[in-house]
Short mmCIF file of C-alpha atoms in Angstrom, two decimals:
data_model
loop_
_atom_site.label_atom_id
_atom_site.label_comp_id
_atom_site.label_asym_id
_atom_site.label_seq_id
_atom_site.Cartn_x
_atom_site.Cartn_y
_atom_site.Cartn_z
CA UNK J 13 190.71 7.78 -1.31
CA UNK J 14 188.49 8.45 -4.27
CA UNK J 15 188.05 5.49 -6.50
CA UNK J 16 188.31 6.20 -10.19
CA UNK J 17 186.73 3.01 -11.36
CA UNK J 18 183.71 1.71 -9.54
CA UNK J 19 184.10 -1.98 -8.92
CA UNK J 20 181.41 -4.38 -7.89
CA UNK J 21 181.87 -6.27 -4.65
CA UNK J 22 182.74 -9.41 -6.54
CA UNK J 23 185.36 -7.72 -8.72
CA UNK J 24 186.82 -6.05 -5.68
CA UNK J 25 187.09 -9.38 -3.90
CA UNK J 26 188.71 -10.95 -6.95
CA UNK J 27 191.33 -8.19 -7.12
CA UNK J 28 192.03 -8.42 -3.37
CA UNK J 29 192.33 -12.16 -3.62
CA UNK J 30 194.69 -12.20 -6.58
CA UNK J 31 196.84 -9.44 -5.09
CA UNK J 32 197.04 -11.20 -1.71
CA UNK J 33 198.03 -14.44 -3.41
CA UNK J 34 200.64 -12.60 -5.46
CA UNK J 35 202.07 -10.95 -2.36
CA UNK J 36 202.24 -14.37 -0.74
CA UNK J 37 204.20 -15.70 -3.70
CA UNK J 38 206.64 -12.80 -3.60
CA UNK J 39 207.10 -12.82 0.17
CA UNK J 40 207.35 -16.57 0.53
CA UNK J 41 210.00 -16.86 -2.16
CA UNK J 42 212.62 -14.75 -0.46
CA UNK J 43 211.75 -15.43 3.16
CA UNK J 44 214.84 -16.62 4.95
CA UNK J 45 217.11 -16.12 1.94
CA UNK J 46 219.95 -13.91 3.11
CA UNK J 47 220.53 -12.27 -0.26
CA UNK J 48 216.80 -11.86 -0.73
CA UNK J 49 215.95 -9.75 -3.71
CA UNK J 50 219.54 -9.72 -4.90
CA UNK J 51 218.89 -13.15 -6.40
CA UNK J 52 216.54 -11.70 -8.92
CA UNK J 53 219.25 -9.68 -10.60
CA UNK J 54 222.04 -12.08 -9.83
CA UNK J 55 220.30 -14.96 -11.55
CA UNK J 56 219.97 -13.57 -15.09
CA UNK J 57 223.29 -11.79 -14.68
CA UNK J 58 225.19 -15.01 -14.00
CA UNK J 59 223.26 -16.76 -16.72
CA UNK J 60 224.23 -14.01 -19.14
CA UNK J 61 227.90 -14.18 -18.17
CA UNK J 62 228.13 -17.94 -18.61
CA UNK J 63 226.24 -17.97 -21.90
CA UNK J 64 228.01 -14.89 -23.14
CA UNK J 65 231.34 -16.49 -22.41
CA UNK J 66 230.44 -19.66 -24.30
CA UNK J 67 228.92 -18.01 -27.35
CA UNK J 68 231.41 -15.18 -27.56
CA UNK J 69 234.62 -17.14 -27.27
CA UNK J 70 233.91 -20.81 -28.08
CA UNK J 71 231.17 -20.61 -30.72
CA UNK J 72 231.22 -16.96 -31.70
CA UNK J 73 227.85 -15.49 -32.64
CA UNK J 74 228.23 -12.42 -34.80
CA UNK J 75 226.05 -9.96 -32.91
CA UNK J 76 227.29 -6.57 -31.73
CA UNK J 77 227.21 -5.99 -28.03
CA UNK J 78 226.52 -9.66 -27.48
CA UNK J 79 226.28 -9.63 -23.68
CA UNK J 80 223.63 -6.94 -23.73
CA UNK J 81 221.83 -8.75 -26.54
CA UNK J 82 221.73 -11.88 -24.41
CA UNK J 83 220.51 -10.06 -21.33
CA UNK J 84 217.72 -8.26 -23.20
CA UNK J 85 216.45 -11.57 -24.56
CA UNK J 86 217.00 -13.66 -21.46
CA UNK J 87 214.84 -11.44 -19.24
CA UNK J 88 211.56 -12.00 -21.12
CA UNK J 89 212.49 -15.59 -21.93
CA UNK J 90 213.17 -16.44 -18.29
CA UNK J 91 209.91 -14.84 -17.26
CA UNK J 92 208.05 -16.96 -19.76
CA UNK J 93 209.91 -20.21 -19.12
CA UNK J 94 209.85 -19.96 -15.33
CA UNK J 95 206.18 -19.00 -15.27
CA UNK J 96 205.12 -21.80 -17.57
CA UNK J 97 207.08 -24.51 -15.79
CA UNK J 98 205.83 -23.35 -12.42
CA UNK J 99 202.18 -22.87 -13.34
CA UNK J 100 201.72 -26.15 -15.22
CA UNK J 101 201.72 -28.39 -12.12
CA UNK J 102 200.32 -25.64 -9.84
CA UNK J 103 196.73 -26.90 -9.54
CA UNK J 104 198.09 -30.33 -8.79
CA UNK J 105 200.40 -28.99 -6.07
CA UNK J 106 197.60 -26.92 -4.55
CA UNK J 107 195.19 -29.85 -4.50
CA UNK J 108 194.78 -29.53 -0.73
CA UNK J 109 193.45 -26.05 -1.17
CA UNK J 110 191.31 -26.83 -4.20
CA UNK J 111 189.66 -29.79 -2.53
CA UNK J 112 188.89 -27.87 0.63
CA UNK J 113 187.74 -24.39 -0.28
CA UNK J 114 185.89 -22.50 -2.93
CA UNK J 115 187.85 -19.57 -4.29
CA UNK J 116 188.77 -18.24 -7.74
CA UNK J 117 191.00 -21.05 -9.00
CA UNK J 118 192.73 -18.81 -11.53
CA UNK J 119 194.25 -16.96 -8.57
CA UNK J 120 196.78 -19.78 -8.19
CA UNK J 121 198.02 -19.34 -11.75
CA UNK J 122 197.84 -15.55 -11.85
CA UNK J 123 199.68 -15.16 -8.55
CA UNK J 124 202.63 -17.15 -9.89
CA UNK J 125 202.69 -15.17 -13.13
CA UNK J 126 202.28 -11.78 -11.45
CA UNK J 127 205.00 -12.46 -8.90
CA UNK J 128 207.32 -13.45 -11.75
CA UNK J 129 206.22 -10.32 -13.59
CA UNK J 130 207.12 -8.23 -10.57
CA UNK J 131 210.63 -9.68 -10.55
CA UNK J 132 210.93 -9.34 -14.29
CA UNK J 133 209.91 -5.67 -14.18
CA UNK J 134 212.45 -4.82 -11.49
CA UNK J 135 215.25 -6.43 -13.49
CA UNK J 136 214.01 -4.68 -16.64
CA UNK J 137 213.87 -1.27 -14.99
CA UNK J 138 217.38 -1.73 -13.61
CA UNK J 139 218.58 -2.62 -17.10
CA UNK J 140 216.85 0.41 -18.63
CA UNK J 141 218.37 2.73 -16.03
CA UNK J 142 221.80 1.27 -16.74
CA UNK J 143 221.29 1.74 -20.49
CA UNK J 144 220.18 5.35 -20.16
CA UNK J 145 223.03 6.01 -17.74
CA UNK J 146 225.46 4.60 -20.26
CA UNK J 147 224.13 6.79 -23.07
CA UNK J 148 224.14 9.86 -20.85
CA UNK J 149 227.50 9.50 -19.12
CA UNK J 150 229.72 7.41 -21.39
CA UNK J 151 228.41 8.01 -24.89
CA UNK J 152 227.32 11.55 -23.95
CA UNK J 153 224.20 11.70 -26.10
CA UNK J 154 222.69 15.08 -26.85
CA UNK J 155 219.34 15.87 -25.30
CA UNK J 156 217.41 15.14 -28.50
CA UNK J 157 219.20 11.83 -29.01
CA UNK J 158 218.40 10.87 -25.47
CA UNK J 159 214.70 11.68 -25.93
CA UNK J 160 214.60 9.57 -29.07
CA UNK J 161 216.34 6.78 -27.26
CA UNK J 162 213.91 6.89 -24.35
CA UNK J 163 210.92 7.04 -26.70
CA UNK J 164 212.07 3.90 -28.45
CA UNK J 165 212.21 2.19 -25.07
CA UNK J 166 208.44 2.70 -24.79
CA UNK J 167 208.17 -0.29 -27.09
CA UNK J 168 208.72 -2.45 -24.04
CA UNK J 169 205.09 -1.80 -23.04
CA UNK J 170 203.41 -3.57 -25.96
CA UNK J 171 206.11 -6.21 -25.71
CA UNK J 172 205.31 -6.82 -22.03
CA UNK J 173 201.59 -6.90 -22.78
CA UNK J 174 202.01 -9.54 -25.48
CA UNK J 175 204.36 -11.54 -23.30
CA UNK J 176 201.94 -11.43 -20.39
CA UNK J 177 198.88 -12.42 -22.44
CA UNK J 178 200.78 -15.27 -24.04
CA UNK J 179 202.10 -16.56 -20.72
CA UNK J 180 198.69 -16.38 -19.01
CA UNK J 181 196.90 -18.02 -21.93
CA UNK J 182 199.34 -20.87 -22.31
CA UNK J 183 199.64 -21.41 -18.54
CA UNK J 184 195.87 -21.70 -18.20
CA UNK J 185 195.83 -24.34 -20.92
CA UNK J 186 198.71 -26.44 -19.60
CA UNK J 187 197.78 -26.18 -15.93
CA UNK J 188 194.11 -27.02 -16.56
CA UNK J 189 194.95 -30.03 -18.71
CA UNK J 190 197.63 -31.19 -16.30
CA UNK J 191 194.94 -31.86 -13.70
CA UNK J 192 193.68 -34.79 -15.77
CA UNK J 193 196.74 -35.61 -17.80
CA UNK J 194 199.83 -35.47 -15.66
CA UNK J 195 202.03 -36.08 -18.72
CA UNK J 196 201.52 -32.45 -19.67
CA UNK J 197 203.96 -31.40 -16.98
CA UNK J 198 206.74 -33.56 -18.44
CA UNK J 199 205.94 -32.45 -21.95
CA UNK J 200 206.07 -28.79 -20.92
CA UNK J 201 209.45 -29.03 -19.21
CA UNK J 202 210.88 -30.76 -22.25
CA UNK J 203 209.20 -28.34 -24.65
CA UNK J 204 210.48 -25.28 -22.80
CA UNK J 205 214.02 -26.61 -23.07
CA UNK J 206 213.74 -27.07 -26.83
CA UNK J 207 211.67 -23.91 -27.27
CA UNK J 208 214.59 -21.88 -25.97
CA UNK J 209 216.61 -22.79 -29.06
CA UNK J 210 213.71 -21.95 -31.36
CA UNK J 211 213.63 -18.42 -29.97
CA UNK J 212 216.28 -15.88 -30.97
CA UNK J 213 217.77 -15.37 -27.52
CA UNK J 214 221.32 -16.65 -28.01
CA UNK J 215 221.39 -15.89 -31.73
CA UNK J 216 219.90 -13.26 -33.99
CA UNK J 217 217.33 -14.30 -36.54
CA UNK J 218 219.07 -12.54 -39.43
CA UNK J 219 222.03 -14.87 -39.06
CA UNK J 220 219.82 -17.68 -40.37
CA UNK J 221 219.07 -18.41 -44.04
CA UNK J 222 216.28 -16.18 -45.26
CA UNK J 223 213.88 -18.91 -46.41
CA UNK J 224 213.67 -20.36 -42.90
CA UNK J 225 213.05 -17.08 -41.07
CA UNK J 226 209.24 -16.89 -41.53
CA UNK J 227 208.90 -20.25 -39.80
CA UNK J 228 210.30 -18.74 -36.63
CA UNK J 229 207.42 -16.29 -36.47
CA UNK J 230 205.02 -19.14 -35.83
CA UNK J 231 206.62 -18.99 -32.41
CA UNK J 232 205.11 -15.91 -30.70
CA UNK J 233 208.14 -15.70 -28.43
CA UNK J 234 210.26 -14.78 -31.47
CA UNK J 235 208.25 -11.61 -31.94
CA UNK J 236 208.24 -10.83 -28.22
CA UNK J 237 212.01 -11.26 -27.85
CA UNK J 238 212.68 -9.26 -31.01
CA UNK J 239 210.47 -6.45 -29.71
CA UNK J 240 212.62 -6.34 -26.58
CA UNK J 241 215.77 -6.32 -28.70
CA UNK J 242 214.36 -3.41 -30.65
CA UNK J 243 213.20 -1.45 -27.62
CA UNK J 244 216.39 -1.91 -25.63
CA UNK J 245 219.05 -2.08 -28.33
CA UNK J 246 217.52 -0.58 -31.45
CA UNK J 247 217.93 -3.79 -33.41
CA UNK J 248 215.24 -3.76 -36.12
CA UNK J 249 212.84 -6.69 -36.25
CA UNK J 250 213.92 -9.14 -38.94
CA UNK J 251 210.53 -9.43 -40.61
CA UNK J 252 208.28 -6.62 -39.54
CA UNK J 253 205.23 -7.82 -41.50
CA UNK J 254 205.08 -11.08 -39.53
CA UNK J 255 204.29 -9.33 -36.26
CA UNK J 256 200.59 -9.81 -36.94
CA UNK J 257 200.98 -13.57 -36.93
CA UNK J 258 202.22 -13.42 -33.36
CA UNK J 259 199.51 -11.00 -32.25
CA UNK J 260 196.76 -13.19 -33.70
CA UNK J 261 198.29 -16.34 -32.21
CA UNK J 262 198.68 -14.77 -28.79
CA UNK J 263 195.11 -13.50 -28.67
CA UNK J 264 193.84 -16.89 -29.84
CA UNK J 265 195.84 -18.73 -27.18
CA UNK J 266 194.68 -16.31 -24.49
CA UNK J 267 191.08 -16.85 -25.55
CA UNK J 268 191.37 -20.63 -25.61
CA UNK J 269 193.21 -20.57 -22.30
CA UNK J 270 190.24 -18.91 -20.63
CA UNK J 271 187.80 -21.22 -22.42
CA UNK J 272 189.60 -24.39 -21.41
CA UNK J 273 190.13 -23.19 -17.86
CA UNK J 274 186.45 -22.31 -17.45
CA UNK J 275 185.40 -25.69 -18.74
CA UNK J 276 187.88 -27.75 -16.73
CA UNK J 277 188.01 -25.83 -13.45
CA UNK J 278 184.48 -26.84 -12.46
CA UNK J 279 185.62 -30.42 -12.11
CA UNK J 280 189.12 -30.01 -10.68
CA UNK J 281 187.95 -31.56 -7.44
CA UNK J 282 187.10 -34.83 -9.20
CA UNK J 283 190.58 -35.34 -10.54
CA UNK J 284 192.85 -34.24 -7.74
CA UNK O 13 169.66 -44.23 -6.75
CA UNK O 14 170.48 -42.20 -3.68
CA UNK O 15 167.80 -42.47 -1.07
CA UNK O 16 167.21 -39.81 1.47
CA UNK O 17 164.94 -40.52 4.38
CA UNK O 18 164.00 -37.66 6.60
CA UNK O 19 163.73 -37.78 10.36
CA UNK O 20 162.73 -34.78 12.39
CA UNK O 21 164.64 -34.71 15.64
CA UNK O 22 163.23 -31.60 17.22
CA UNK O 23 160.85 -29.05 15.90
CA UNK O 24 162.72 -25.83 16.14
CA UNK O 25 161.34 -22.88 14.34
CA UNK O 26 162.83 -21.99 11.03
CA UNK O 27 161.71 -19.53 8.43
CA UNK O 28 160.30 -20.34 5.05
CA UNK O 29 163.38 -18.98 3.31
CA UNK O 30 164.98 -21.68 1.23
CA UNK O 31 168.74 -21.16 1.52
CA UNK O 32 169.93 -24.37 -0.09
CA UNK O 33 168.03 -26.00 -2.85
CA UNK O 34 169.19 -29.07 -4.72
CA UNK O 35 167.13 -30.23 -7.65
CA UNK O 36 167.83 -33.55 -9.36
CA UNK O 37 171.46 -33.53 -8.37
CA UNK O 38 173.54 -36.35 -9.76
CA UNK O 39 177.27 -36.69 -9.62
CA UNK O 40 179.28 -38.98 -11.81
CA UNK O 41 182.91 -39.88 -11.20
CA UNK O 42 185.09 -41.53 -13.77
CA UNK O 43 187.09 -44.32 -12.27
CA UNK O 44 190.71 -44.44 -13.21
CA UNK O 45 192.74 -47.27 -11.86
CA UNK O 46 196.08 -45.70 -12.46
CA UNK O 47 196.55 -41.98 -12.36
CA UNK O 48 194.92 -40.48 -15.41
CA UNK O 49 197.47 -40.14 -18.16
CA UNK O 50 197.29 -39.44 -21.83
CA UNK O 51 198.68 -42.88 -22.57
CA UNK O 52 195.89 -44.59 -20.69
CA UNK O 53 193.28 -42.49 -22.42
CA UNK O 54 194.68 -43.23 -25.86
CA UNK O 55 194.96 -46.96 -25.19
CA UNK O 56 191.40 -47.02 -23.91
CA UNK O 57 190.12 -45.32 -27.05
CA UNK O 58 192.11 -47.73 -29.24
CA UNK O 59 190.55 -50.70 -27.48
CA UNK O 60 187.06 -49.18 -27.85
CA UNK O 61 186.49 -49.32 -24.14
CA UNK O 62 184.08 -47.02 -22.47
CA UNK O 63 185.10 -45.03 -19.45
CA UNK O 64 184.28 -46.68 -16.16
CA UNK O 65 181.72 -44.57 -14.41
CA UNK O 66 180.47 -44.36 -10.89
CA UNK O 67 177.47 -42.40 -9.76
CA UNK O 68 178.15 -41.10 -6.27
CA UNK O 69 174.81 -39.30 -6.10
CA UNK O 70 171.68 -39.81 -8.12
CA UNK O 71 168.61 -37.61 -8.27
CA UNK O 72 168.99 -35.88 -4.97
CA UNK O 73 166.23 -33.38 -4.27
CA UNK O 74 166.06 -31.36 -1.14
CA UNK O 75 165.41 -27.97 0.30
CA UNK O 76 167.05 -26.60 3.40
CA UNK O 77 165.47 -23.64 5.13
CA UNK O 78 167.16 -20.79 6.87
CA UNK O 79 167.99 -21.66 10.47
CA UNK O 80 167.70 -25.41 10.05
CA UNK O 81 170.40 -27.66 11.45
CA UNK O 82 170.57 -30.55 9.08
CA UNK O 83 172.62 -33.69 9.45
CA UNK O 84 173.43 -36.28 6.81
CA UNK O 85 173.98 -39.74 8.16
CA UNK O 86 174.94 -42.95 6.43
CA UNK O 87 177.66 -45.50 5.88
CA UNK O 88 180.96 -44.66 4.22
CA UNK O 89 180.86 -44.16 0.47
CA UNK O 90 177.26 -43.10 0.28
CA UNK O 91 178.13 -39.65 -1.03
CA UNK O 92 177.93 -37.53 2.10
CA UNK O 93 181.10 -35.59 1.47
CA UNK O 94 180.29 -35.28 -2.22
CA UNK O 95 176.98 -33.73 -1.28
CA UNK O 96 178.66 -31.31 1.10
CA UNK O 97 181.21 -30.34 -1.55
CA UNK O 98 178.48 -29.68 -4.06
CA UNK O 99 176.67 -27.41 -1.60
CA UNK O 100 179.97 -25.65 -0.86
CA UNK O 101 180.61 -25.12 -4.57
CA UNK O 102 183.93 -26.95 -4.44
CA UNK O 103 182.60 -29.61 -6.75
CA UNK O 104 179.94 -29.18 -9.38
CA UNK O 105 177.16 -31.68 -10.10
CA UNK O 106 177.13 -33.63 -13.35
CA UNK O 107 173.39 -33.11 -13.63
CA UNK O 108 170.90 -30.95 -11.79
CA UNK O 109 170.90 -27.55 -10.25
CA UNK O 110 172.22 -26.16 -6.97
CA UNK O 111 171.23 -22.81 -5.63
CA UNK O 112 172.38 -21.33 -2.37
CA UNK O 113 171.73 -18.04 -0.64
CA UNK O 114 174.18 -16.33 1.69
CA UNK O 115 177.80 -16.82 2.61
CA UNK O 116 178.86 -20.42 2.97
CA UNK O 117 181.80 -21.33 5.14
CA UNK O 118 182.94 -24.89 5.16
CA UNK O 119 184.95 -26.16 8.07
CA UNK O 120 186.26 -29.06 6.06
CA UNK O 121 189.91 -28.30 6.58
CA UNK O 122 190.83 -25.32 8.68
CA UNK O 123 194.46 -25.20 7.72
CA UNK O 124 193.90 -25.12 3.99
CA UNK O 125 195.62 -22.09 2.58
CA UNK O 126 198.10 -21.55 5.37
CA UNK O 127 201.65 -20.97 4.26
CA UNK O 128 204.34 -22.13 6.71
CA UNK O 129 206.81 -19.34 5.92
CA UNK O 130 204.39 -16.47 6.40
CA UNK O 131 203.53 -14.96 9.76
CA UNK O 132 200.29 -15.56 11.59
CA UNK O 133 199.15 -12.11 10.59
CA UNK O 134 199.83 -12.67 6.90
CA UNK O 135 198.14 -16.03 7.09
CA UNK O 136 194.99 -14.59 8.61
CA UNK O 137 194.59 -12.37 5.56
CA UNK O 138 195.35 -15.14 3.10
CA UNK O 139 193.09 -17.67 4.79
CA UNK O 140 190.32 -15.12 5.23
CA UNK O 141 190.36 -14.26 1.53
CA UNK O 142 190.40 -17.92 0.56
CA UNK O 143 187.27 -18.66 2.55
CA UNK O 144 185.58 -15.65 1.03
CA UNK O 145 185.98 -12.67 3.36
CA UNK O 146 186.75 -9.28 1.89
CA UNK O 147 189.90 -7.42 2.80
CA UNK O 148 188.08 -4.66 4.70
CA UNK O 149 186.18 -7.24 6.66
CA UNK O 150 189.38 -9.00 7.75
CA UNK O 151 190.86 -5.63 8.68
CA UNK O 152 187.89 -4.87 10.88
CA UNK O 153 187.84 -8.22 12.62
CA UNK O 154 191.56 -8.73 12.82
CA UNK O 155 191.88 -8.02 16.55
CA UNK O 156 188.96 -10.27 17.43
CA UNK O 157 190.35 -13.09 15.34
CA UNK O 158 193.73 -12.87 17.05
CA UNK O 159 192.31 -12.72 20.54
CA UNK O 160 189.92 -15.61 19.97
CA UNK O 161 192.72 -17.78 18.64
CA UNK O 162 194.71 -16.95 21.75
CA UNK O 163 198.13 -17.20 20.17
CA UNK O 164 199.56 -14.04 21.73
CA UNK O 165 202.91 -12.81 20.50
CA UNK O 166 203.18 -15.62 17.99
CA UNK O 167 201.03 -13.55 15.65
CA UNK O 168 204.15 -11.98 14.14
CA UNK O 169 206.09 -15.26 13.98
CA UNK O 170 206.11 -17.50 10.92
CA UNK O 171 203.62 -20.32 10.98
CA UNK O 172 206.15 -23.13 11.03
CA UNK O 173 206.97 -22.15 14.61
CA UNK O 174 203.35 -22.83 15.67
CA UNK O 175 202.20 -25.97 17.38
CA UNK O 176 199.50 -27.90 15.54
CA UNK O 177 196.95 -26.79 18.13
CA UNK O 178 197.79 -23.15 17.51
CA UNK O 179 197.36 -23.54 13.77
CA UNK O 180 194.01 -25.20 14.31
CA UNK O 181 192.84 -22.42 16.60
CA UNK O 182 193.92 -19.76 14.17
CA UNK O 183 192.11 -21.47 11.31
CA UNK O 184 188.97 -21.94 13.34
CA UNK O 185 189.04 -18.38 14.56
CA UNK O 186 189.21 -17.01 11.02
CA UNK O 187 186.38 -19.27 9.91
CA UNK O 188 183.91 -18.34 12.64
CA UNK O 189 184.63 -14.63 12.27
CA UNK O 190 183.63 -14.84 8.64
CA UNK O 191 180.00 -14.63 9.86
CA UNK O 192 178.70 -17.55 7.87
CA UNK O 193 175.04 -17.72 7.01
CA UNK O 194 175.50 -21.35 6.13
CA UNK O 195 178.03 -23.45 7.97
CA UNK O 196 179.18 -26.77 6.58
CA UNK O 197 180.83 -29.30 8.88
CA UNK O 198 182.43 -32.52 7.78
CA UNK O 199 182.60 -35.25 10.41
CA UNK O 200 182.78 -34.54 14.10
CA UNK O 201 184.90 -31.54 14.89
CA UNK O 202 187.19 -32.70 17.59
CA UNK O 203 190.08 -30.40 18.06
CA UNK O 204 192.26 -28.31 20.28
CA UNK O 205 192.66 -28.69 24.00
CA UNK O 206 189.92 -28.84 26.62
CA UNK O 207 189.65 -25.11 26.99
CA UNK O 208 189.43 -24.45 23.27
CA UNK O 209 186.87 -27.20 22.83
CA UNK O 210 184.65 -25.58 25.40
CA UNK O 211 185.09 -22.30 23.62
CA UNK O 212 184.08 -23.80 20.28
CA UNK O 213 181.19 -25.60 21.89
CA UNK O 214 179.87 -22.26 23.18
CA UNK O 215 180.25 -20.78 19.72
CA UNK O 216 178.32 -23.64 18.18
CA UNK O 217 175.60 -23.32 20.79
CA UNK O 218 175.33 -19.66 19.94
CA UNK O 219 175.13 -20.47 16.26
CA UNK O 220 172.55 -23.13 16.91
CA UNK O 221 170.34 -20.57 18.56
CA UNK O 222 170.89 -18.00 15.84
CA UNK O 223 169.37 -18.22 12.40
CA UNK O 224 172.48 -19.76 10.98
CA UNK O 225 171.89 -22.75 8.80
CA UNK O 226 174.16 -25.64 9.65
CA UNK O 227 174.71 -28.66 7.47
CA UNK O 228 176.78 -31.45 8.91
CA UNK O 229 177.83 -34.83 7.79
CA UNK O 230 178.82 -37.67 10.06
CA UNK O 231 178.76 -41.37 10.59
CA UNK O 232 178.40 -40.88 14.33
CA UNK O 233 174.69 -40.82 15.01
CA UNK O 234 174.86 -39.46 18.53
CA UNK O 235 176.71 -36.40 17.42
CA UNK O 236 174.05 -35.52 14.86
CA UNK O 237 171.25 -36.36 17.27
CA UNK O 238 172.63 -33.83 19.74
CA UNK O 239 172.96 -30.95 17.32
CA UNK O 240 170.47 -31.33 14.50
CA UNK O 241 166.84 -30.50 14.00
CA UNK O 242 166.56 -32.85 11.07
CA UNK O 243 168.57 -35.85 9.95
CA UNK O 244 168.66 -37.35 6.50
CA UNK O 245 169.56 -41.01 6.27
CA UNK O 246 171.44 -41.69 3.11
CA UNK O 247 171.69 -44.96 1.28
CA UNK O 248 172.56 -46.28 -2.14
CA UNK O 249 170.46 -49.42 -1.98
CA UNK O 250 166.75 -49.68 -2.61
CA UNK O 251 165.79 -49.51 1.00
CA UNK O 252 167.57 -48.05 3.92
CA UNK O 253 169.10 -50.66 6.13
CA UNK O 254 166.94 -50.55 9.27
CA UNK O 255 169.97 -50.82 11.53
CA UNK O 256 170.88 -47.32 10.44
CA UNK O 257 167.60 -45.86 11.55
CA UNK O 258 167.76 -45.50 15.26
#
């Protein structure tokens, strides 16, 4: 096989290592589970049905196509929430490994995030196929309409990129600090629970009073979830000009994540 | 002050290549009585207390040449394992500089990195990568690793079905096939059944003859005396307790 990009031996090793760790995460998760990969679609699906039932019939939220709206938001949110709660105590759980061998420490965090990403992408692709199928077979779109529809879906790529950078950056910060300060883990699980309600997953931002809306854009997940809503459902972003806030915040957090990790990881052994 | 006193056991030839060089290495640990939490940190700052510090190593200077078999000997708590971890790159010194040349394999814990739900085969790859082998290298040596470990058909079974001896053999087999240039051993390696011990002994003898640098740490003097060309006596006090110099 001809290699397009020439990698140094070190970079090659790093890639092999992270990919092997990721494969381990994926394989180990579904080993000896009879339904195996089915869980990865079943999980958000059941979550969507329960939530949809509650917010459609008990406390109605006025959003068209509410079940789909929920699903499109829950996928990226679950990826983020599950990754963050799992990575935060990861160095602490892998202390045996960290104290015994020298290897790229970030592999532990990245493998968790990439294995979640793998699951997230499969669920997302299944959703996109279902959506296109629906437009093609039931709503019988014309060819041009279908092309436009598919082109809009391309917006998932920048959305995934932002989501991934944000998750990696924040995970590096919380997991590195959790080595010394074990409270971080408790704070994160609490914060994720509250954070869910500060992100427009079960409601749409434009249902809120207008003066409060900009505040929500201080939460990068608002922008990410809205980008998914736009890409998958065509719902316009509530405040387009606030996208930059999220992009700047995400890049800053990614940068600080790497900084903090580099500083702290040298001394993980002392604290575990 | 960490004192190192050198004792040459046997004069075996080694080259003038320095493979491990420690200059002015000091390692400070911060003592926490409870597990380190934010609350404790904040309360300490509010009470204007300084952190409690402990220097495990102070001003260690040494050079180890290619092919030397070096032992570190001393009572518990003198910093032997800390020193080994610093050489391995698992821990980093608070002050000073470490430089090493060549692949270091540490046989500190052979089962680190094994996952119980994965098969022996999958674990060989994972463990190999963790100790620093490349994927191609593991591919090439895969058969040898399996046959040395002697686990037969279990190679495709998940690791939780292995006996502890089998896991140990698998871990050891991966480690020695990594072709270390520097081998780090913590405490006496005493493992596996009779047959496997003889096998490992032969491997060590082979390595002793080769230009592989071995650094080992033990509080059993006889063990070091048998294997090493040079022993460092370590102590934290001003002078080394004469009962430790045999």
